[in-house]
Each structure stands twice: as C-alpha cells, then as structure tokens.
mmCIF file of C-alpha atoms in Angstrom:
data_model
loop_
_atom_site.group_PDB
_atom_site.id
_atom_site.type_symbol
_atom_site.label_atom_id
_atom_site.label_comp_id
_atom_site.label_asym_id
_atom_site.label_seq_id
_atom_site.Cartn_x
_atom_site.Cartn_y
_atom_site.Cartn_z
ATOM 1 C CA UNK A 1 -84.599 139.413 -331.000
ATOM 2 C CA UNK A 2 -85.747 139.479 -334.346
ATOM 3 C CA UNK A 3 -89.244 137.284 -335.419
ATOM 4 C CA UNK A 4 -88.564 133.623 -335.064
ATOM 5 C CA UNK A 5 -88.928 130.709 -333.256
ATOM 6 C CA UNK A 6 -89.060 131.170 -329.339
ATOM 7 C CA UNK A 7 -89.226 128.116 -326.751
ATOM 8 C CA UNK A 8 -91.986 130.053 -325.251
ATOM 9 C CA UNK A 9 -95.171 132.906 -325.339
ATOM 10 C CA UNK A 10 -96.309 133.903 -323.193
ATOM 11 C CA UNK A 11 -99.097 136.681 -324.070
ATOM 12 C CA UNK A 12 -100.336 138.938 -321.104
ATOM 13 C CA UNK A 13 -98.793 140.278 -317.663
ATOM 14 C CA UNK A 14 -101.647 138.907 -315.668
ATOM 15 C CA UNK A 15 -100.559 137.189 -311.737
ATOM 16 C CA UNK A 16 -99.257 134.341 -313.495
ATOM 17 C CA UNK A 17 -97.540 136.034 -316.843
ATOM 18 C CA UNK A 18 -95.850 138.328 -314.437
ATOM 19 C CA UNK A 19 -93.564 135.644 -312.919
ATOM 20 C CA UNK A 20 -93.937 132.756 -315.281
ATOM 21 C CA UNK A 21 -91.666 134.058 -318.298
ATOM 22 C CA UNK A 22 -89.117 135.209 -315.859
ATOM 23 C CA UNK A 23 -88.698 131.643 -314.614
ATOM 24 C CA UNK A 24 -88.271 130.315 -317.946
ATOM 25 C CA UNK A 25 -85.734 132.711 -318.879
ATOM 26 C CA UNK A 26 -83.756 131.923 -316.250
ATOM 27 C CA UNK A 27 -84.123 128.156 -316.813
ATOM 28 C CA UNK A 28 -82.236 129.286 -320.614
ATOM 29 C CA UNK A 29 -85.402 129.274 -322.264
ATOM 30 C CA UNK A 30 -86.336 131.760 -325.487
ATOM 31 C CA UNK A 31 -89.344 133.704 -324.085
ATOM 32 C CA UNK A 32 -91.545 136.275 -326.118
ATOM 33 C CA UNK A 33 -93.625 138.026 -323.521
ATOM 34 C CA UNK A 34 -96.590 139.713 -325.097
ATOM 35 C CA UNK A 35 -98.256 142.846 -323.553
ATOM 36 C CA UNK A 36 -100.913 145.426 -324.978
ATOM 37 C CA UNK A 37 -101.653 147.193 -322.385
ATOM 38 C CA UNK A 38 -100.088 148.346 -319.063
ATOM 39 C CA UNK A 39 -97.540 145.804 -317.474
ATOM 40 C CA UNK A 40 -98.148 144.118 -314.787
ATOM 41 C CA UNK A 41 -102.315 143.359 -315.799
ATOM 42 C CA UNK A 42 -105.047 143.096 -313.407
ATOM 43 C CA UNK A 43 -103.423 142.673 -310.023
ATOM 44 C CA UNK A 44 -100.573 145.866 -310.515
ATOM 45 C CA UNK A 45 -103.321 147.752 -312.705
ATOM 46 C CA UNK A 46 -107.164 147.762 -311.263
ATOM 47 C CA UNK A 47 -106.966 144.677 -308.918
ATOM 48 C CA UNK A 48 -104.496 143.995 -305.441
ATOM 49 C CA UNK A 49 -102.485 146.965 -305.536
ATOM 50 C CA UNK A 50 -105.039 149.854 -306.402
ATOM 51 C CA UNK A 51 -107.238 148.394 -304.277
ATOM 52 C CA UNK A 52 -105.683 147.728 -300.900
ATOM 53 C CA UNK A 53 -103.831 151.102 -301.442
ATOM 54 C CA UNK A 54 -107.525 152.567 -300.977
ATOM 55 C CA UNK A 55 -108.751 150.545 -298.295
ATOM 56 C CA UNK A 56 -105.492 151.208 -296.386
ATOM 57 C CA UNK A 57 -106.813 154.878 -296.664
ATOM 58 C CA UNK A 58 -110.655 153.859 -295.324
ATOM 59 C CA UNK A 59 -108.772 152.126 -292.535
ATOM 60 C CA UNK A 60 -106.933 154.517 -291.658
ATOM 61 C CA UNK A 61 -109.721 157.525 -291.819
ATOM 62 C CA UNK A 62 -111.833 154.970 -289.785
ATOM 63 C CA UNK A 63 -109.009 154.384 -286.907
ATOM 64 C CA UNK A 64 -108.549 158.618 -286.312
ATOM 65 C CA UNK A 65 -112.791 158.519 -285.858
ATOM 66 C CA UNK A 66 -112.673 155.701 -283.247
ATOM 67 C CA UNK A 67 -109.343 157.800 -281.750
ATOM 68 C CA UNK A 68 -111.413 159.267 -278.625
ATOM 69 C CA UNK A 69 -111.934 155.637 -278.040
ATOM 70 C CA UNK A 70 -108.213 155.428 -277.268
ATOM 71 C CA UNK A 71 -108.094 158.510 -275.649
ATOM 72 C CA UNK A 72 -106.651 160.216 -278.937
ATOM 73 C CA UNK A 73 -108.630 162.790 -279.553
ATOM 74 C CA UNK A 74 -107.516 164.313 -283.214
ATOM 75 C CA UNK A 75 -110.675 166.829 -284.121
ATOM 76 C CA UNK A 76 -112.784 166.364 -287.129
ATOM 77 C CA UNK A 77 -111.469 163.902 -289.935
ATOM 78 C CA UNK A 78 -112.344 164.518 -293.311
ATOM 79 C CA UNK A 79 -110.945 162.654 -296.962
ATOM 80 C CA UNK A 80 -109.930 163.860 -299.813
ATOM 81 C CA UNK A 81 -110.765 161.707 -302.199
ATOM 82 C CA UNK A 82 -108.547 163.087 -305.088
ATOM 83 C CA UNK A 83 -105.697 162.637 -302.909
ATOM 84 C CA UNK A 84 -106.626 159.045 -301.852
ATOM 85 C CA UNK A 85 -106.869 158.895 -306.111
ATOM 86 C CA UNK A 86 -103.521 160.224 -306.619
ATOM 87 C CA UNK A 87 -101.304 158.326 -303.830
ATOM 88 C CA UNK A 88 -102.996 155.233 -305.747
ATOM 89 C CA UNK A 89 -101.925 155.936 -308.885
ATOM 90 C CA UNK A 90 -98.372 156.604 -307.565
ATOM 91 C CA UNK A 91 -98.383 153.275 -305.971
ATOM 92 C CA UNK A 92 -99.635 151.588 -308.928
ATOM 93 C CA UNK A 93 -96.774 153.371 -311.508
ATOM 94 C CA UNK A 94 -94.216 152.232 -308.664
ATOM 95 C CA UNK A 95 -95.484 148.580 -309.053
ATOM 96 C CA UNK A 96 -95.375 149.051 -312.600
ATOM 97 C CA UNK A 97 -91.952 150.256 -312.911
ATOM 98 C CA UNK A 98 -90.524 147.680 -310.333
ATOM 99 C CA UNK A 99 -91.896 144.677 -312.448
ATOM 100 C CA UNK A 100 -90.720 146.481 -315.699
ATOM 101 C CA UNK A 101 -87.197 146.825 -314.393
ATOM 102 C CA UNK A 102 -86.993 142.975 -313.921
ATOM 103 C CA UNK A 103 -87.327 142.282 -317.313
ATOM 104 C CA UNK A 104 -83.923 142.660 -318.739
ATOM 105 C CA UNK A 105 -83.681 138.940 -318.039
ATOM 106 C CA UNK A 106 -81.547 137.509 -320.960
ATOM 107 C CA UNK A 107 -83.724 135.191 -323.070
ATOM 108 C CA UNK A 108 -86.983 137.340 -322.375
ATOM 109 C CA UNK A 109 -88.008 139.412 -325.207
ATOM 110 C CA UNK A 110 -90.546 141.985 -324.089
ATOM 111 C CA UNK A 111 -93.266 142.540 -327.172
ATOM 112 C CA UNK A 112 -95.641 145.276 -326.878
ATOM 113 C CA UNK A 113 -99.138 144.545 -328.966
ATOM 114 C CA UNK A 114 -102.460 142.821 -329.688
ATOM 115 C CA UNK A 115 -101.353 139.030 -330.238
ATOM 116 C CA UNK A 116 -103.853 136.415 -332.589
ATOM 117 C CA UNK A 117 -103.255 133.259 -333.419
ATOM 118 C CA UNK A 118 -102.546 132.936 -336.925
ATOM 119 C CA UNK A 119 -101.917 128.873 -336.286
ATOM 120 C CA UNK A 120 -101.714 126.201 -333.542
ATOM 121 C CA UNK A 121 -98.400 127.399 -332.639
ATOM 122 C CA UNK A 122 -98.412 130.848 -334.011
ATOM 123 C CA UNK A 123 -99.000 134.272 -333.447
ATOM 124 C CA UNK A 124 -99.148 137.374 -335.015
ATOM 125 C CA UNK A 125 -98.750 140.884 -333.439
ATOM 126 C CA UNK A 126 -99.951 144.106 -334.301
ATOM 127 C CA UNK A 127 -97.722 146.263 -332.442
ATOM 128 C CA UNK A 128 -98.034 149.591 -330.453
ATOM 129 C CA UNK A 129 -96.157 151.280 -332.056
ATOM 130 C CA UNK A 130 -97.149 150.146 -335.549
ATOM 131 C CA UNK A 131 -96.916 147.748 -337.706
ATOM 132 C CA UNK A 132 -96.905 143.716 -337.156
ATOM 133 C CA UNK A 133 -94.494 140.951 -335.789
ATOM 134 C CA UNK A 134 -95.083 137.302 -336.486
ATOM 135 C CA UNK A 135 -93.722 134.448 -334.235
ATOM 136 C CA UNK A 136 -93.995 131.118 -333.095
ATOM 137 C CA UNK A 137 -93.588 128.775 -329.921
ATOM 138 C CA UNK A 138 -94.469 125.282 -329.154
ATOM 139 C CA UNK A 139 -95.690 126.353 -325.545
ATOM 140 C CA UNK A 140 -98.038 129.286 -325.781
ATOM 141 C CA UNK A 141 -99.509 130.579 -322.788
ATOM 142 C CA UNK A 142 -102.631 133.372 -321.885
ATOM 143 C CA UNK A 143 -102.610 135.097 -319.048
ATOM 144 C CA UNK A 144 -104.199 138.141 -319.833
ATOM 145 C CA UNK A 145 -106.343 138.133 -316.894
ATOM 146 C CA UNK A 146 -109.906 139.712 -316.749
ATOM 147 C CA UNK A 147 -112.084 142.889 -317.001
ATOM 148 C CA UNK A 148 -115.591 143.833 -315.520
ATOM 149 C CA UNK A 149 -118.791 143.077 -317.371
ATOM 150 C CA UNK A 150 -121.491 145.590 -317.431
ATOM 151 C CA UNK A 151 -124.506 143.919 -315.775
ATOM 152 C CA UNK A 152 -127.608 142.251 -317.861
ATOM 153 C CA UNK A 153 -129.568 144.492 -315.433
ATOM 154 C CA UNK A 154 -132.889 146.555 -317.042
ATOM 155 C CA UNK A 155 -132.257 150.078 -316.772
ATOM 156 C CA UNK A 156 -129.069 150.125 -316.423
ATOM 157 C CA UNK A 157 -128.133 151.556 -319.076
ATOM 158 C CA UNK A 158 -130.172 155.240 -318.082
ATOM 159 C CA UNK A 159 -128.079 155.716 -314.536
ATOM 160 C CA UNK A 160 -124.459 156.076 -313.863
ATOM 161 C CA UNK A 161 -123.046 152.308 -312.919
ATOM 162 C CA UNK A 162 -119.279 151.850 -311.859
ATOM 163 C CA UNK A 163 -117.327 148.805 -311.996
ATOM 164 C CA UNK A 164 -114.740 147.471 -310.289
ATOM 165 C CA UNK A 165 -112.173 149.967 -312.228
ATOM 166 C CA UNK A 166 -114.270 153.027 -312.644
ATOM 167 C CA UNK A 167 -114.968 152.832 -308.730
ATOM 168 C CA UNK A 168 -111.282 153.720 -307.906
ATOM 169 C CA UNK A 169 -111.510 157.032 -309.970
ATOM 170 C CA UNK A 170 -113.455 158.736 -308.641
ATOM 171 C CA UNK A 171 -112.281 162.201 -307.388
ATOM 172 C CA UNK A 172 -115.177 162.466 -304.126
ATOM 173 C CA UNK A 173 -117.103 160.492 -301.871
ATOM 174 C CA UNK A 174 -120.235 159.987 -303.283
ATOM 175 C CA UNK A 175 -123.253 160.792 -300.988
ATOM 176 C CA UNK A 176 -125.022 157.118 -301.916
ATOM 177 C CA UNK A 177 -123.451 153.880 -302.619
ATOM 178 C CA UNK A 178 -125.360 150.775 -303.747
ATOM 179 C CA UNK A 179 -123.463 147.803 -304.284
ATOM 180 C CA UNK A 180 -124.684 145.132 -306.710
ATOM 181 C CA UNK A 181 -123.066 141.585 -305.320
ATOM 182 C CA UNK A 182 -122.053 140.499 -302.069
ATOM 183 C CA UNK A 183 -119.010 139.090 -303.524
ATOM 184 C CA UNK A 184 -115.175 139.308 -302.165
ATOM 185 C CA UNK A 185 -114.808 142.877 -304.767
ATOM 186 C CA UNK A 186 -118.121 144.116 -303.658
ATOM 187 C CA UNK A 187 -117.787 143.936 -299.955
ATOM 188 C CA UNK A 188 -113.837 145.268 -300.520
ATOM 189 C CA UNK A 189 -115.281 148.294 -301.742
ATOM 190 C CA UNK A 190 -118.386 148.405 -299.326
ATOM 191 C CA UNK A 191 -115.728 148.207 -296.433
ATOM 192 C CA UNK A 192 -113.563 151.078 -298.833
ATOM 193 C CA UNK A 193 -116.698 153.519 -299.060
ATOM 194 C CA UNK A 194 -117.763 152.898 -295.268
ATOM 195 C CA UNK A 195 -114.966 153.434 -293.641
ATOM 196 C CA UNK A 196 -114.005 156.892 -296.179
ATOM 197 C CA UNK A 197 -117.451 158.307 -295.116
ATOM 198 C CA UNK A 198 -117.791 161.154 -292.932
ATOM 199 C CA UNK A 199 -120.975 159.450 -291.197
ATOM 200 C CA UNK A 200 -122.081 157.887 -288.034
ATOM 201 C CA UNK A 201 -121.919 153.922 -288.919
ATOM 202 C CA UNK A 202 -125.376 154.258 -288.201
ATOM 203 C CA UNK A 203 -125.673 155.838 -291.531
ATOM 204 C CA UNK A 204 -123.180 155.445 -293.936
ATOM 205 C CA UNK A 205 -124.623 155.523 -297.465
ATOM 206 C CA UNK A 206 -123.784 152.037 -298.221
ATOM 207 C CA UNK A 207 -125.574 149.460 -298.936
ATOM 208 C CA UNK A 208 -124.537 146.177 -300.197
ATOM 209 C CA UNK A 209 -127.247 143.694 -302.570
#
C-alpha cells in the first residue's frame, strides 16, 4: 500500500497488537501495523515464551534430582546453561516466524519503523530500512508493550545488575543470585535459578528481597 489514509494503526506487536490488527483486517478494515523492533513484542521476545521455555528446563533438571524419590535413579544431573540459552532462542524465532506468517492478511499492511505523531491522527515513520513514510488513521492504537527500568538503587551502578531480559542470556549458572522484588517476574526467575542449580535446596544461591 502506498502512504495514505488507513481505517486503522496500529503501532507495536505487543499481546494486544499481535491479534488486534488481524481482527480488523478480517472485518475489511485498512490496517497499517507498525513495528520497530522484533515482531511479536514483549510476550514472543523477552516475556511468556523465553521465559517459560527456561523454567520448563529448571523443572525439568529439578524432577531427574528428586528421581531416586521415584525410584528412578538417573546419576548426577548437571545444566548447560548455553544450551538452555540456545533451545530458547529457537523457540522464540519459531514464535516469531509463526506470527509473521499470519500476516499476509489482505487489508494489513505490515510497516517496519520508529512511528511519531506528527498530528492527532497522524504519524510519521522513519523506516528500517531508510528513509520515512507518512500516514494517517482515525483509530490509532499503542501497543508497544514495556521494557525493564534500571533501579533508583545507590550503588548500583558499580556491580553487574540484570534485568528481566539480560537474565535469560546468560551462558552459566551463576554461583549467587540476589533477586531485587518479590514480584510475579522475580519469583519466576527465583523458581528458574533454583531449580537449574546443582545444590542441595538447602543451599541454593538464591535469595529473593
């Protein structure tokens, strides 16, 4: 589609602009689906799907420990890490590709950029792969999710701190966890890290704040 008029924008892939622009295509709507980053935002990217990939690994580490329990004995257990890294990253590319290949929907017009509002119904986007487009929509929506915020924490700054994002690269088990927040992400990743480590539960190196 060339720049115009669209019934609808709909600027991010977030949980909501995954599905929402589909639906209006297929109701015969004009949509103009803004991405700059990868597709699928948060929840494909660094949220659901990296996540419970990894804890699916913890689990299943944790399960061959408690094995004798069942009378399964299966010898020492051990994770690799950069594999548990790796078999995520494959599972989030799948996702990826799976929601990309469902937008060939006729009507949905697939931009990929940095959108601004240049007016109350109008954006302008600088795109990827250079250059700009400008369009407009009475029904603009943003759904371009969320990102971690370093923490307003004194001394912060002179350690190493991971996030929510940089947690799930790492490439080994670190020796010492401290979690900052016992929120629904934090103890995710406190169950994660406990059940990956190669200690007695008595002594995991985790500890959530």
């Amino acid at each position: 589609m060339a720049d115009g008029h669209y019934d609808a924008i709909v600027i991010g892939t977030s949980q909501g602009g995954r599905f929402l622009p589909l639906e209006l295509a297929k109701a015969g709507q004009r949509v103009a689906l803004v991405e700059r980053g990868p597709l699928g935002g948060v929840c494909v990217n660094t949220g659901c799907t990296p996540t419970k990939t990894m804890v699916a690994s913890a689990r299943l580490a944790y399960q061959a420990r408690r094995g004798a329990e069942y009378g399964v004995h299966v010898g020492p257990v051990s994770v690799d890490l950069a594999a548990v890294r790796e078999r995520k990253r494959a599972m989030v590319a799948g996702a990826r590709q799976n929601y990309a290949s469902r937008l060939t929907q006729d009507g949905l017009d697939l931009i990929e950029g940095e959108a601004h509002f240049t007016g109350p119904k109008a954006v302008e986007i600088a795109l990827t792969g250079g250059g700009t487009r400008q369009i407009s929509a009475p029904v603009i929506v943003i759904d371009t999710g969320t990102r971690p915020k370093p923490p307003a924490i004194a001394g912060a700054g002179d350690v190493r701190v991971l996030d929510s994002t940089s947690i799930m690269e790492l490439d080994e088990l670190p020796e010492h966890l401290i979690i900052l927040g016992g929120g629904y992400i934090g103890l995710e990743f406190a169950r994660c890290s406990a059940g990956s480590a190669a200690r007695s539960p008595s002594s995991r190196g985790v500890r959530v704040c």
